PDB file of C-alpha atoms in Angstrom:
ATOM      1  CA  UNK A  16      81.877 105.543  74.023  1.00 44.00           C
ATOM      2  CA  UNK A  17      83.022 105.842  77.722  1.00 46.00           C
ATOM      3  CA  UNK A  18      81.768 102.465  78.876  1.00 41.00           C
ATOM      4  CA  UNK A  19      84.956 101.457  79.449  1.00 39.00           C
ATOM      5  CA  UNK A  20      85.621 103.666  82.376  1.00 43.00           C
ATOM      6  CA  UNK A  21      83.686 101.873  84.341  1.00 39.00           C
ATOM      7  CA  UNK A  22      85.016  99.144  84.528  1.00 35.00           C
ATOM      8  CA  UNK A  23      88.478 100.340  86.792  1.00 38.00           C
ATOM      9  CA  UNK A  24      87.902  99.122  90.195  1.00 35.00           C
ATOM     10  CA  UNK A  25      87.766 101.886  92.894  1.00 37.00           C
ATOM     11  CA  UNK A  26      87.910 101.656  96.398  1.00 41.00           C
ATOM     12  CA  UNK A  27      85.309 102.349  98.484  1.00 41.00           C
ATOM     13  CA  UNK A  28      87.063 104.375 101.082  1.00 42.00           C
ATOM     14  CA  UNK A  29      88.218 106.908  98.455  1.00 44.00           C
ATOM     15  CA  UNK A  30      84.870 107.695  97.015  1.00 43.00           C
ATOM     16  CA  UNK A  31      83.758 108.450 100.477  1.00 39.00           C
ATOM     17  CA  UNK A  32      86.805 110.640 101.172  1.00 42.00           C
ATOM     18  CA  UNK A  33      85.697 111.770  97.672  1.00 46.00           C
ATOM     19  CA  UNK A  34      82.351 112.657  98.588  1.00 42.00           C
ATOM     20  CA  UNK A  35      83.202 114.463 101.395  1.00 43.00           C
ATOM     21  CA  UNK A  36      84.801 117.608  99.597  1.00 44.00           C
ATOM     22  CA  UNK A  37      81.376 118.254  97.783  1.00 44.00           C
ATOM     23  CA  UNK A  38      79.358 120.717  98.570  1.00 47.00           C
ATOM     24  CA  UNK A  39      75.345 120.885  99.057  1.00 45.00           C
ATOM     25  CA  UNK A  40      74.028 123.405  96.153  1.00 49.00           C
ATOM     26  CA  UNK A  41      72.769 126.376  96.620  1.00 65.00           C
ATOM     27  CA  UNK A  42      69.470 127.950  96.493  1.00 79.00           C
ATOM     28  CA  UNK A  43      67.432 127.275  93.166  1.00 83.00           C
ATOM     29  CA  UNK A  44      67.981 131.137  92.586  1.00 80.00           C
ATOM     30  CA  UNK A  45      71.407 130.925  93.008  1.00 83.00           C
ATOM     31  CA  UNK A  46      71.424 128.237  90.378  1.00 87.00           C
ATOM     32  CA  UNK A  47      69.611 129.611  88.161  1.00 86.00           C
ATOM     33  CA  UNK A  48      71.942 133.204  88.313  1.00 84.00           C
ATOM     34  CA  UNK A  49      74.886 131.331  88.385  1.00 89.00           C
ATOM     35  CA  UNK A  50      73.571 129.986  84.665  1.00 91.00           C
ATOM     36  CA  UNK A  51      72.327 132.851  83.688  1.00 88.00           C
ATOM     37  CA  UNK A  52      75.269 135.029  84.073  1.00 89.00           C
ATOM     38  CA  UNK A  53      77.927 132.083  82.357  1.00 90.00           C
ATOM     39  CA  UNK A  54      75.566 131.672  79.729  1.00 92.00           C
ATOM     40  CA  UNK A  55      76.217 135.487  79.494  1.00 90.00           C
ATOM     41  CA  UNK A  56      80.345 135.183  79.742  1.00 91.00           C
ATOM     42  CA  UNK A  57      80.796 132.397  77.401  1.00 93.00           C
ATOM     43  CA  UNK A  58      78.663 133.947  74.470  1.00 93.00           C
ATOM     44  CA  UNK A  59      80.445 137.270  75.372  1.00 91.00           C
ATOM     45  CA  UNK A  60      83.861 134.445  74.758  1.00 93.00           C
ATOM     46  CA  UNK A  61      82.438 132.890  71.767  1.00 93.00           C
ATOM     47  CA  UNK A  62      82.196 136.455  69.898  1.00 91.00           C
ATOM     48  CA  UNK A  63      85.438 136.832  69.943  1.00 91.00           C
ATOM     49  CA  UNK A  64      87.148 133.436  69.597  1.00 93.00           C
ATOM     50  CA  UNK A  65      86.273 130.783  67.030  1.00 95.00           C
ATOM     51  CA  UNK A  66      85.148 127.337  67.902  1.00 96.00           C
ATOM     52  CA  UNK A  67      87.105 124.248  65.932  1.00 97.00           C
ATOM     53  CA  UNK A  68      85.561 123.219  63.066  1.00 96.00           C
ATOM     54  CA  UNK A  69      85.696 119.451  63.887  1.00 97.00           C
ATOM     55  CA  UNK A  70      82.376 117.824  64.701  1.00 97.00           C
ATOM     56  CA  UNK A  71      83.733 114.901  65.615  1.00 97.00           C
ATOM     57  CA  UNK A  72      86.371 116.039  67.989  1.00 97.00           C
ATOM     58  CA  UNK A  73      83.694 118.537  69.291  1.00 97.00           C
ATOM     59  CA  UNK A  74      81.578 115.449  70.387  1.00 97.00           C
ATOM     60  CA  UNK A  75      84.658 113.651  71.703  1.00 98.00           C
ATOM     61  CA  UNK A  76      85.779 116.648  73.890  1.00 98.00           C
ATOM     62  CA  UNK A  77      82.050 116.664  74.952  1.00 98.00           C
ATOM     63  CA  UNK A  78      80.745 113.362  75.463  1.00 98.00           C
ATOM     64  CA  UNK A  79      84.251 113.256  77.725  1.00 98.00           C
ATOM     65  CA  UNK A  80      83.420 116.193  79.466  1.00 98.00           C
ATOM     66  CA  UNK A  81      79.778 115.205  80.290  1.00 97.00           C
ATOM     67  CA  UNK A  82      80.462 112.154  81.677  1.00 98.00           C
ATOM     68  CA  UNK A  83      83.287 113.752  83.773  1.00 98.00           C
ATOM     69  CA  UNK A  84      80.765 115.734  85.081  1.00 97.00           C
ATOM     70  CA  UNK A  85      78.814 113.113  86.716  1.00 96.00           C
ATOM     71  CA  UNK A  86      81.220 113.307  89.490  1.00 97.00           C
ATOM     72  CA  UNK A  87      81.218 116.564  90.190  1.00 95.00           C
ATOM     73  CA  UNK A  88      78.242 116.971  93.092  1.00 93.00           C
ATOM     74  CA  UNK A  89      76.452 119.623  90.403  1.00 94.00           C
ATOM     75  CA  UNK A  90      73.610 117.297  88.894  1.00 93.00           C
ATOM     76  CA  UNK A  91      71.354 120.944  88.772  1.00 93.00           C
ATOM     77  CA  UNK A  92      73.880 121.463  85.806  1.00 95.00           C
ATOM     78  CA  UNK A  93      73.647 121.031  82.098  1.00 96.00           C
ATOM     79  CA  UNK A  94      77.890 120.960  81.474  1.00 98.00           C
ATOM     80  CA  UNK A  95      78.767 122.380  77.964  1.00 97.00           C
ATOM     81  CA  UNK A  96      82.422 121.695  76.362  1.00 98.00           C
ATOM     82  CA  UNK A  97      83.426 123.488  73.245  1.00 97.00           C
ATOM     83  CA  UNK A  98      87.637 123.078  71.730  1.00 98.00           C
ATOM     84  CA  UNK A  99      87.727 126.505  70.694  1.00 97.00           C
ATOM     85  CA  UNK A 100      90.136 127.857  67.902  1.00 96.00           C
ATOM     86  CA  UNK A 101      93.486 129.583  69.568  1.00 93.00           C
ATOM     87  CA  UNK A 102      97.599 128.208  69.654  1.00 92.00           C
ATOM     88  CA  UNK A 103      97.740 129.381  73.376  1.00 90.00           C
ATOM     89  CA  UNK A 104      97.338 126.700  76.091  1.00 91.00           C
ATOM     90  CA  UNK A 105      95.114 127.185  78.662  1.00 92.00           C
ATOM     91  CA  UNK A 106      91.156 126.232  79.169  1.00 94.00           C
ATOM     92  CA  UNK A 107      88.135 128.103  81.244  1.00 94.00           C
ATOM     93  CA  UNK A 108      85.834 127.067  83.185  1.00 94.00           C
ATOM     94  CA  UNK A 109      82.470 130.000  83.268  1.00 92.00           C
ATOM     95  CA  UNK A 110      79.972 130.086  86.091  1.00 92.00           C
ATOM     96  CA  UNK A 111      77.088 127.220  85.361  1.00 93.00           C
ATOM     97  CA  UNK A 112      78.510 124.445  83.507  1.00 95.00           C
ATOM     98  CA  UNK A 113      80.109 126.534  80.137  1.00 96.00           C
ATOM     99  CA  UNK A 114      83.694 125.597  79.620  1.00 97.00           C
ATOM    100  CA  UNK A 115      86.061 125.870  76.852  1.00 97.00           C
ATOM    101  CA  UNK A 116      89.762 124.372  75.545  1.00 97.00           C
ATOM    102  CA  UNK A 117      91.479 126.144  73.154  1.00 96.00           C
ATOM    103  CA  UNK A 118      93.572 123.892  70.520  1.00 96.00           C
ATOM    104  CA  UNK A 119      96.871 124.723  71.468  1.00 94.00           C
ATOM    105  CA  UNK A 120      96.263 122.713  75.093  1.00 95.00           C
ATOM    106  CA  UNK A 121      95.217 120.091  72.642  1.00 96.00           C
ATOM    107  CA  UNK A 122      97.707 119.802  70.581  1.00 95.00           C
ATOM    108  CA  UNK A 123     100.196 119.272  73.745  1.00 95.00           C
ATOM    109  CA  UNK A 124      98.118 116.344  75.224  1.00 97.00           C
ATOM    110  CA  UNK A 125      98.875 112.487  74.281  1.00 97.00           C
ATOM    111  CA  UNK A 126      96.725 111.175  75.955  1.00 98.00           C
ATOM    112  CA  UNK A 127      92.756 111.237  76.833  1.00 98.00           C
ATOM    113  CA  UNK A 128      93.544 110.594  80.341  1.00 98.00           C
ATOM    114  CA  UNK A 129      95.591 113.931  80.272  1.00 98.00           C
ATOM    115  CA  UNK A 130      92.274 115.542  78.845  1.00 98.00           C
ATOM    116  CA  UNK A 131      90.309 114.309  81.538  1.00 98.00           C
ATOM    117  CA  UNK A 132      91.735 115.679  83.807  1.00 98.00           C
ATOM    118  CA  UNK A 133      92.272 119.565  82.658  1.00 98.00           C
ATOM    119  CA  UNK A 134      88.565 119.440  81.992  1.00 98.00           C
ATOM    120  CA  UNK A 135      88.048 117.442  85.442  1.00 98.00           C
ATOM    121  CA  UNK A 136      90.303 121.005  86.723  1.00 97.00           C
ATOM    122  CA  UNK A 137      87.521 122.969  85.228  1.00 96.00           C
ATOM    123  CA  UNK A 138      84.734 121.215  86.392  1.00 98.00           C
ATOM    124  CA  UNK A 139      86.018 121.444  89.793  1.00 96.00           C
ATOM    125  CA  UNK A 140      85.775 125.530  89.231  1.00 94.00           C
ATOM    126  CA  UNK A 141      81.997 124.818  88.265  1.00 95.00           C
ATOM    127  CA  UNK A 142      81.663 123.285  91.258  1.00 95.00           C
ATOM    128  CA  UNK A 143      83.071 125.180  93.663  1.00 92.00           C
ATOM    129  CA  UNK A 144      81.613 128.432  92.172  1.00 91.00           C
ATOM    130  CA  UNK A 145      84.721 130.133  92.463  1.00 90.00           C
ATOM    131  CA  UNK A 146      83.828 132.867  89.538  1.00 86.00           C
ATOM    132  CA  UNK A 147      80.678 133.019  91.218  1.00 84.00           C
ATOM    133  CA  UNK A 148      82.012 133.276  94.869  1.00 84.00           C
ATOM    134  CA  UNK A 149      84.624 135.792  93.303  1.00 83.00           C
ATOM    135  CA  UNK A 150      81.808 138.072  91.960  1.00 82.00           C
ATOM    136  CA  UNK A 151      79.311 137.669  94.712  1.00 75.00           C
ATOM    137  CA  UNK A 152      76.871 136.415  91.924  1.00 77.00           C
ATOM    138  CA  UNK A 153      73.650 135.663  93.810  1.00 71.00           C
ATOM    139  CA  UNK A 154      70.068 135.178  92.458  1.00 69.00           C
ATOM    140  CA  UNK A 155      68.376 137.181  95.971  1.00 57.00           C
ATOM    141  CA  UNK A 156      69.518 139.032  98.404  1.00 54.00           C
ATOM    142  CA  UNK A 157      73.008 140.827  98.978  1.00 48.00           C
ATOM    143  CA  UNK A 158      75.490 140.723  95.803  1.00 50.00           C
ATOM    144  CA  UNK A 159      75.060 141.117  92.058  1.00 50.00           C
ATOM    145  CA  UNK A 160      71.295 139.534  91.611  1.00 50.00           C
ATOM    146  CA  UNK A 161      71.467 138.172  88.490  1.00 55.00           C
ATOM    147  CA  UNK A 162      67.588 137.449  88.398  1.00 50.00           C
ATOM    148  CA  UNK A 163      67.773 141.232  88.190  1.00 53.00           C
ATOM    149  CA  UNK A 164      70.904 141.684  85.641  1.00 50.00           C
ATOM    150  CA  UNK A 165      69.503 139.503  82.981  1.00 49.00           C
ATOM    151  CA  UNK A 166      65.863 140.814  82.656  1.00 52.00           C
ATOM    152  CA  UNK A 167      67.045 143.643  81.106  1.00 50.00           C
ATOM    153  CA  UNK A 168      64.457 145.918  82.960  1.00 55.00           C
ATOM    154  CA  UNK A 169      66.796 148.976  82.223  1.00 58.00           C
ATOM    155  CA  UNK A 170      69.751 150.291  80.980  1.00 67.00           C
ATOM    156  CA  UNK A 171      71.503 150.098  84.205  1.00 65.00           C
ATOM    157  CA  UNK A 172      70.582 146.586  84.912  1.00 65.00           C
ATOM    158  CA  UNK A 173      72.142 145.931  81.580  1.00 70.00           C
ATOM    159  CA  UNK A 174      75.663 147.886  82.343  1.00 72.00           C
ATOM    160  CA  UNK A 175      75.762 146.445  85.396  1.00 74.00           C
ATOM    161  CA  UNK A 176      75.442 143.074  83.706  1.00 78.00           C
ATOM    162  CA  UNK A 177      77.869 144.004  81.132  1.00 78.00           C
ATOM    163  CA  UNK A 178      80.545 144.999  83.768  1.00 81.00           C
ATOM    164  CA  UNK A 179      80.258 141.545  85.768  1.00 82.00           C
ATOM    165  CA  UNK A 180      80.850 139.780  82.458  1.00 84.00           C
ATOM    166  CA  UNK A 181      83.609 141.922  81.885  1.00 79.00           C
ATOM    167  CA  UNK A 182      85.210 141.635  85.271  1.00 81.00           C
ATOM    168  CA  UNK A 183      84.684 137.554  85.124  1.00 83.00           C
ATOM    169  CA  UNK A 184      86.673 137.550  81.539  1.00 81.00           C
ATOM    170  CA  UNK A 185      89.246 139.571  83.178  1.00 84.00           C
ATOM    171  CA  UNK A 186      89.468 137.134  85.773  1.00 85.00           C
ATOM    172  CA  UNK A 187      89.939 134.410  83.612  1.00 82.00           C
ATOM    173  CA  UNK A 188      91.935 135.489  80.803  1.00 81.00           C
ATOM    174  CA  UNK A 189      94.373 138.271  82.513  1.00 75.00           C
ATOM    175  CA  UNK A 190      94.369 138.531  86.349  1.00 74.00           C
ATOM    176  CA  UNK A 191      93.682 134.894  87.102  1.00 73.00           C
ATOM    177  CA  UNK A 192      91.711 133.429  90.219  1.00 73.00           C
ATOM    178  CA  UNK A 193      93.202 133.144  94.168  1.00 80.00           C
ATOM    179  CA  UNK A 194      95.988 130.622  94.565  1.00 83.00           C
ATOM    180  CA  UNK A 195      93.757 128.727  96.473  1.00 88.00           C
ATOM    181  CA  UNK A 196      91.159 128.606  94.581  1.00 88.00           C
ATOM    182  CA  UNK A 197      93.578 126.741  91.611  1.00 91.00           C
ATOM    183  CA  UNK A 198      94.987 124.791  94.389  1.00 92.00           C
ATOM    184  CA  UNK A 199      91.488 123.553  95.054  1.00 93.00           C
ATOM    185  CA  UNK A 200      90.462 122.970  91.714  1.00 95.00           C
ATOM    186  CA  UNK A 201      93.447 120.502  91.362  1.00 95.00           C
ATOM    187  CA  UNK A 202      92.788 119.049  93.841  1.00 96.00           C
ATOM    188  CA  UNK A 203      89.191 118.470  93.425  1.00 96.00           C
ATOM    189  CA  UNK A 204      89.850 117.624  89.891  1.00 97.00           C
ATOM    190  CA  UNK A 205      91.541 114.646  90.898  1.00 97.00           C
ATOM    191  CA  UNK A 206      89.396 113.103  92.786  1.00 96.00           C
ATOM    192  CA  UNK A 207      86.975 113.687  89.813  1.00 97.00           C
ATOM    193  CA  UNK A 208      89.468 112.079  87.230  1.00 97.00           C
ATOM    194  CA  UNK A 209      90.410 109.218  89.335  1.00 97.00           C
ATOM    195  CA  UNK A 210      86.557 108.345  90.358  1.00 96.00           C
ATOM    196  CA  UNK A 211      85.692 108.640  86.497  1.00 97.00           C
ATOM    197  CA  UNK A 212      88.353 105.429  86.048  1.00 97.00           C
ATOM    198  CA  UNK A 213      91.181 107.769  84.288  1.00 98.00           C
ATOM    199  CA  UNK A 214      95.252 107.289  85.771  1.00 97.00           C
ATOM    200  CA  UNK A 215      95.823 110.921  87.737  1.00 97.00           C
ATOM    201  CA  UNK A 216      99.710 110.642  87.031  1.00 96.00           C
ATOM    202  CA  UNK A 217      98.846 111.877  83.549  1.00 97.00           C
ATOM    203  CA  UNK A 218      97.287 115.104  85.146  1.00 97.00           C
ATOM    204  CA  UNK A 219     100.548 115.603  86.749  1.00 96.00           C
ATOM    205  CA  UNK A 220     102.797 114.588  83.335  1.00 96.00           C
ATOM    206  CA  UNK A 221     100.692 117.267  81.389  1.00 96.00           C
ATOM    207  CA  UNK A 222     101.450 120.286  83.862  1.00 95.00           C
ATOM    208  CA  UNK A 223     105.079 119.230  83.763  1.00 94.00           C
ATOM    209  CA  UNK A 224     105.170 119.426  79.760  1.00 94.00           C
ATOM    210  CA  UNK A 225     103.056 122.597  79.505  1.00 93.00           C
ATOM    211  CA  UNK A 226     106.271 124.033  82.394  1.00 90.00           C
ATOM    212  CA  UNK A 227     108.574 122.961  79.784  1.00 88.00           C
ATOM    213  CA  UNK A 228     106.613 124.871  76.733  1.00 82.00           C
ATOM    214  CA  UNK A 229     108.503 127.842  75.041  1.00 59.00           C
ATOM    215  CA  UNK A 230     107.555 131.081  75.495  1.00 56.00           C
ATOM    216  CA  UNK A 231     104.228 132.184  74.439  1.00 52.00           C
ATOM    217  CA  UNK A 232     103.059 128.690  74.535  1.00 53.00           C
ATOM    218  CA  UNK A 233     102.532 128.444  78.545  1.00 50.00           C
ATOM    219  CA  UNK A 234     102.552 132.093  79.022  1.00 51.00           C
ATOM    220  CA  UNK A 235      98.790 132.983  79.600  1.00 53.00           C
ATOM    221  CA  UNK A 236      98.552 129.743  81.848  1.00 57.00           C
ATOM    222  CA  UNK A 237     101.384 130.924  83.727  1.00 52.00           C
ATOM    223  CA  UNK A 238     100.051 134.459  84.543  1.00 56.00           C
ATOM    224  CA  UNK A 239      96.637 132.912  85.332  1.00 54.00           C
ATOM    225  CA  UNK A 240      97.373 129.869  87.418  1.00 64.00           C
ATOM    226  CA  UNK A 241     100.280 129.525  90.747  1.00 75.00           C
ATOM    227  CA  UNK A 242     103.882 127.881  89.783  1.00 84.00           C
ATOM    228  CA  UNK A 243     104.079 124.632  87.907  1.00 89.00           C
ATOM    229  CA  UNK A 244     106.722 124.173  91.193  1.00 91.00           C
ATOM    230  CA  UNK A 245     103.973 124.763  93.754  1.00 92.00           C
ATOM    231  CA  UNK A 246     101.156 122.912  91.896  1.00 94.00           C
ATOM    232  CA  UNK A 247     103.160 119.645  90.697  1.00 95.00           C
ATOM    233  CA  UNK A 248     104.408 119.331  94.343  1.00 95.00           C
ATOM    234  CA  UNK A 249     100.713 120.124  96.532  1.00 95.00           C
ATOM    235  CA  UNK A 250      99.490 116.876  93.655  1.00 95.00           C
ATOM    236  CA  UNK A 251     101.834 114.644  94.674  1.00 96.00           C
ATOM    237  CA  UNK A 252     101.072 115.504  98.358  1.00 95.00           C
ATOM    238  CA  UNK A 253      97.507 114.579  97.791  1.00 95.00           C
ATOM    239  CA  UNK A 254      98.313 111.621  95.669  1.00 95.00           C
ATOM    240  CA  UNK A 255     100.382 109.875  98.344  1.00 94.00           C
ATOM    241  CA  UNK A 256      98.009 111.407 101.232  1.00 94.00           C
ATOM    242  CA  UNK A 257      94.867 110.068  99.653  1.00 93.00           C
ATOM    243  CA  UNK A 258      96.900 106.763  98.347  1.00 92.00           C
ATOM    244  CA  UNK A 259      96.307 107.689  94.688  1.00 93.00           C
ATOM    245  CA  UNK A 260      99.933 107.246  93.471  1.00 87.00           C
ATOM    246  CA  UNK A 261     100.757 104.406  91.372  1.00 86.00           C
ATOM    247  CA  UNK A 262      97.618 103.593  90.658  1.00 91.00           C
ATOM    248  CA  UNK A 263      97.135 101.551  86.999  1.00 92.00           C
ATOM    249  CA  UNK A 264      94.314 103.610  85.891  1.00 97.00           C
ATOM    250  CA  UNK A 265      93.086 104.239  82.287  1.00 97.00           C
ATOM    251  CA  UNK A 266      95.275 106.332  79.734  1.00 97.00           C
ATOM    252  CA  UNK A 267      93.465 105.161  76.494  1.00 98.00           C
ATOM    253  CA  UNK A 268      95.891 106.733  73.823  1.00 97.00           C
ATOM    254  CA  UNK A 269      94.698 104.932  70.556  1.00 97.00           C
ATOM    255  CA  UNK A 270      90.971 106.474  71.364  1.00 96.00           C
ATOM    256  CA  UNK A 271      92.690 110.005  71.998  1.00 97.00           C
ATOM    257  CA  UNK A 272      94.703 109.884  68.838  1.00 96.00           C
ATOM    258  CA  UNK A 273      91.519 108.657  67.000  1.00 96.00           C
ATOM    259  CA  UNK A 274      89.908 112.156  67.683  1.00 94.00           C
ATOM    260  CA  UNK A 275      93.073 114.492  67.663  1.00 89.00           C
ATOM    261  CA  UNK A 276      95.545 112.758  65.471  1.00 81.00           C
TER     262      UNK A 276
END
């Protein structure tokens, strides 16, 4: 369905300068915590939130997502995207691949490009483990050992567990990550969106129309993430620094339109 990504030219310079902000995974038991423990905080999510109930948009959002997440230096990751059912505007990325829209971000988008790149956003989380990093989630060693956690070999494995779900939610939904941290993703996130074919102006368009929402609307994303001020002007810094401005990349609006009329 994608296919015709691939066909936008890219330069090789930029997917070299690209490259170069990946970093090398971690241990397998690092992996395999990080998994555990978002497989944990997304069906924690997913009990109290509804997914659509839209097949077909489901397997748009993911087919989208997955091949977004080719570029994202985490190829020890199964990604999973679910649209889940909720008028505020915001999406979340959990530790090991799990990440979720709601409807109301949806709804505000015109374009798949603009899709692209809030999930490339999230998949730049995933792959900079910032949940993970956050929580000192490791699988040996110092930190939360989430080999441990999720065995359920006691009670207080299993509290313990329950209150590094709980403190991940909180991070997500109420007290937000560091500046930084959303700074990066952005950043990151471009590079993913523009590799993957997709025109990164639309990134910057959609932040600037979720700033203008009323009220409620861009409320949560506001409280979670730094200014619309501060993040639309550190983009266009890295557009022109990386030479990613004007470039005549894909939008594909009749495809986008097709799935979310």
């Amino acid at each position: 369905m994608l296919t015709a990504c691939n066909t936008v030219p890219m330069e090789g310079d930029f997917r070299a300068r690209a490259s170069d902000q990946f970093k090398a995974a971690d241990s397998a038991a690092d992996v395999d915590a990080e998994i555990r423990f978002g497989r944990e905080v997304a069906a924690r999510y997913l009990g109290v939130v509804d997914a659509v109930d839209n097949n077909e948009l489901q397997r748009y959002v993911s087919t989208l997502g997955g091949y977004l997440a080719q570029y994202s230096g985490r190829s020890e990751l199964v990604f999973h995207f679910r649209v889940v059912d909720s008028p505020t505007i915001n999406a979340y990325a959990m530790p090991g691949g799990y990440i979720f829209l709601t409807s109301g971000t949806l709804a505000l988008m015109r374009n798949e490009a603009e899709l692209a790149g809030v999930l490339a956003h999230e998949i730049a989380h995933v792959r900079e483990k910032h949940i993970v990093r956050a929580l000192n989630i490791r699988g040996l060693g110092s930190g939360a050992t989430l080999s441990q956690l999720a065995s359920g070999a006691s009670d207080a494995f299993r509290v313990a567990l329950d209150q590094a779900t709980d403190a991940a939610l909180g991070i997500l939904q109420a007290d937000g990550l560091q500046q930084d941290d959303e700074f990066s993703a952005d950043e990151i996130g471009l590079f993913i969106m523009v590799q993957a074919g997709y025109n990164p102006d639309a990134y910057s368009e959609f932040l600037a129309r979720v700033s203008q929402a009323a009220g409620s609307d861009r409320a949560q994303v506001a409280q979670t993430h730094p200014s619309f001020v501060d993040r639309l002007d550190k983009i266009e810094v890295i557009k022109i620094t990386h030479g990613l401005n004007d470039l005549d990349y894909a939008l594909l609006v009749n495809r986008f339109k097709a799935f979310n009329p």
